[in-house]
């Protein structure tokens, strides 16, 4: 079902016309209401009148997470505090929190975008949906909640923290959809499997995001739970979940371009990249009132396709994320993304996507150990079987990342499960 055909199926010309109109308004608004942008534009010698449409986008300054930190807490807000009705914040691992603010209209648009995403996943007003992202300052819980309510579904606001209660309610209420991180959904699947409860649930769809995951992991979730799983993307600075989501064809995530204008840039030169090339995703918000952002550098690496999707949507599609440029590890000079390990393990079979990379430094040389959970049956086999599997995983991973790693097989369910964003790396080099 297409929830909003008028906005999702317009021609490229119509979309660009709408984006241009909205960009001009946004630039005008930030120039007059946000000192940070006025100064940045003055330094570049541009005035709002110089921006006539999206073709002028490259003239505008970039915004980074550090700019939000430097203006902490409310320095980039474009409306008086009395018009802000909600705050969210992301803590990040370093530095101060970044605080984001929403006007009532911002919340309405957010709810609409998440409703569009859930509708792409087949969720309707007849569904019962458990929201199992964390509620609170993180945008996942309240963001998914607002969208599901907007759609008219019956929302069960689980948050994270009590998987047993979640699975019990899933059975008792006949829950048909769930929104949570993909790693948490895998854990939920394990708990259901262990209790023999998979036949007793009515789940049909999952809307998962907030962390990178591979196509194979998506398929594994679908097979384990007999559901359709969808990939929802977003980031708190730009809005929260619901900036983009994939449809039933899973050929990339449709960006809600009428609200968020995407670009791909080369993260080193900051030059825009040619259509279809992989680089850093950058967003300019087109309708936000509370915290409008010009050319926000997400650090997420992807590419954009503009051809029409089989589902009928004409919205630009971003490809599944490879990772964040700041998730990339440099080990012995080689660039490694944790998602490469997950992809290799799942392709091989016999393993789960649960792994932990432990990076250390001995005698000035980087070391990499990868702990991999393997299926129970391998531990009941002869020791030789385990040794063979260790070797095989070593080869597969070396092929994938171009580096030899020490492989340590661990029994099922030994690695800690996360209910929020999964942690796959312990970098002891940073602790020096
Ligand atoms: O994670 C918002 C969100 C909540 C999205 C629930 C989807 C579902 P932040 O905490 O600000 O916001 O983190 C944003 O998470 O820049 C990506 O690196 C990563 N991320 C989010 N969704 C995906 C996804 C929320 N589907 C950061 N695939 C982003 C890969 C994702 N990475």
mmCIF file of N, CA and C and ligand atoms in Angstrom, residues 133 138-140 209-212 231-237 240-241 300 321 324 421, ligand 1:
data_model
loop_
_atom_site.group_PDB
_atom_site.id
_atom_site.type_symbol
_atom_site.label_atom_id
_atom_site.label_comp_id
_atom_site.label_asym_id
_atom_site.label_seq_id
_atom_site.Cartn_x
_atom_site.Cartn_y
_atom_site.Cartn_z
ATOM 1 N N UNK A 133 12.407 -0.026 20.894
ATOM 2 C CA UNK A 133 13.585 0.843 20.959
ATOM 3 C C UNK A 133 13.511 1.511 22.325
ATOM 4 N N UNK A 138 16.898 9.113 23.623
ATOM 5 C CA UNK A 138 17.113 8.475 22.319
ATOM 6 C C UNK A 138 15.840 8.650 21.485
ATOM 7 N N UNK A 139 16.014 8.922 20.189
ATOM 8 C CA UNK A 139 14.831 9.197 19.348
ATOM 9 C C UNK A 139 14.065 7.936 18.927
ATOM 10 N N UNK A 140 14.687 6.755 19.111
ATOM 11 C CA UNK A 140 14.086 5.515 18.607
ATOM 12 C C UNK A 140 12.691 5.239 19.159
ATOM 13 N N UNK A 209 16.284 -0.720 12.742
ATOM 14 C CA UNK A 209 17.316 0.240 12.334
ATOM 15 C C UNK A 209 18.103 0.705 13.536
ATOM 16 N N UNK A 210 18.726 1.851 13.402
ATOM 17 C CA UNK A 210 19.562 2.491 14.429
ATOM 18 C C UNK A 210 20.989 1.964 14.449
ATOM 19 N N UNK A 211 21.266 0.906 13.679
ATOM 20 C CA UNK A 211 22.636 0.378 13.621
ATOM 21 C C UNK A 211 22.827 -0.295 12.262
ATOM 22 N N UNK A 212 24.087 -0.406 11.807
ATOM 23 C CA UNK A 212 24.307 -1.073 10.521
ATOM 24 C C UNK A 212 24.010 -2.567 10.631
ATOM 25 N N UNK A 231 14.275 -2.126 6.773
ATOM 26 C CA UNK A 231 15.411 -1.343 7.264
ATOM 27 C C UNK A 231 15.005 0.128 7.348
ATOM 28 N N UNK A 232 14.948 0.659 8.558
ATOM 29 C CA UNK A 232 14.586 2.075 8.728
ATOM 30 C C UNK A 232 15.824 2.839 9.183
ATOM 31 N N UNK A 233 16.014 4.015 8.595
ATOM 32 C CA UNK A 233 17.213 4.804 8.883
ATOM 33 C C UNK A 233 16.817 6.179 9.387
ATOM 34 N N UNK A 234 17.686 6.742 10.181
ATOM 35 C CA UNK A 234 17.496 8.126 10.601
ATOM 36 C C UNK A 234 18.576 8.499 11.586
ATOM 37 N N UNK A 235 18.641 9.764 11.914
ATOM 38 C CA UNK A 235 19.602 10.207 12.914
ATOM 39 C C UNK A 235 19.007 11.383 13.653
ATOM 40 N N UNK A 236 19.335 11.481 14.939
ATOM 41 C CA UNK A 236 18.645 12.449 15.776
ATOM 42 C C UNK A 236 18.832 13.879 15.268
ATOM 43 N N UNK A 237 20.035 14.220 14.795
ATOM 44 C CA UNK A 237 20.277 15.603 14.376
ATOM 45 C C UNK A 237 19.308 16.003 13.261
ATOM 46 N N UNK A 240 15.447 11.812 13.543
ATOM 47 C CA UNK A 240 15.275 10.585 14.318
ATOM 48 C C UNK A 240 14.951 9.502 13.301
ATOM 49 N N UNK A 241 14.370 8.358 13.714
ATOM 50 C CA UNK A 241 14.017 7.337 12.724
ATOM 51 C C UNK A 241 13.026 7.918 11.722
ATOM 52 N N UNK A 300 27.789 8.725 7.545
ATOM 53 C CA UNK A 300 27.339 7.421 7.054
ATOM 54 C C UNK A 300 27.730 7.269 5.587
ATOM 55 N N UNK A 321 23.727 0.683 4.365
ATOM 56 C CA UNK A 321 24.943 1.360 4.822
ATOM 57 C C UNK A 321 26.097 0.396 5.005
ATOM 58 N N UNK A 324 29.796 3.642 9.290
ATOM 59 C CA UNK A 324 30.075 5.072 9.432
ATOM 60 C C UNK A 324 31.557 5.286 9.218
ATOM 61 N N UNK A 421 21.807 -0.245 20.479
ATOM 62 C CA UNK A 421 22.762 -0.407 19.383
ATOM 63 C C UNK A 421 23.813 -1.439 19.804
HETATM 64 O O1 LIG B 1 19.642 5.781 15.642
HETATM 65 C C1 LIG B 1 17.673 7.014 14.996
HETATM 66 C C2 LIG B 1 16.985 5.731 14.699
HETATM 67 C C3 LIG B 1 16.250 5.105 15.670
HETATM 68 C C4 LIG B 1 17.041 5.190 13.419
HETATM 69 C C5 LIG B 1 15.559 3.930 15.395
HETATM 70 C C6 LIG B 1 16.349 4.017 13.110
HETATM 71 C C7 LIG B 1 15.634 3.407 14.099
HETATM 72 P P1 LIG B 1 21.096 8.275 16.407
HETATM 73 O O2 LIG B 1 21.171 7.642 17.739
HETATM 74 O O3 LIG B 1 21.333 9.738 16.287
HETATM 75 O O4 LIG B 1 19.679 8.065 15.780
HETATM 76 O O5 LIG B 1 22.110 7.481 15.483
HETATM 77 C C8 LIG B 1 22.185 7.761 14.122
HETATM 78 O O6 LIG B 1 22.781 5.467 13.613
HETATM 79 O O7 LIG B 1 24.024 8.157 11.631
HETATM 80 C C9 LIG B 1 23.779 5.715 11.502
HETATM 81 O O8 LIG B 1 25.173 5.665 11.699
HETATM 82 C C10 LIG B 1 23.112 4.734 12.444
HETATM 83 N N1 LIG B 1 21.883 4.188 11.838
HETATM 84 C C11 LIG B 1 20.617 4.536 12.062
HETATM 85 N N2 LIG B 1 19.774 3.774 11.318
HETATM 86 C C12 LIG B 1 20.554 2.919 10.590
HETATM 87 C C13 LIG B 1 20.305 1.904 9.623
HETATM 88 C C14 LIG B 1 19.089 6.856 15.502
HETATM 89 N N3 LIG B 1 19.073 1.552 9.270
HETATM 90 C C15 LIG B 1 23.175 6.848 13.460
HETATM 91 N N4 LIG B 1 21.382 1.295 9.078
HETATM 92 C C16 LIG B 1 23.221 7.045 11.972
HETATM 93 C C17 LIG B 1 22.637 1.624 9.418
HETATM 94 C C18 LIG B 1 21.903 3.206 10.916
HETATM 95 N N5 LIG B 1 22.936 2.555 10.333
#
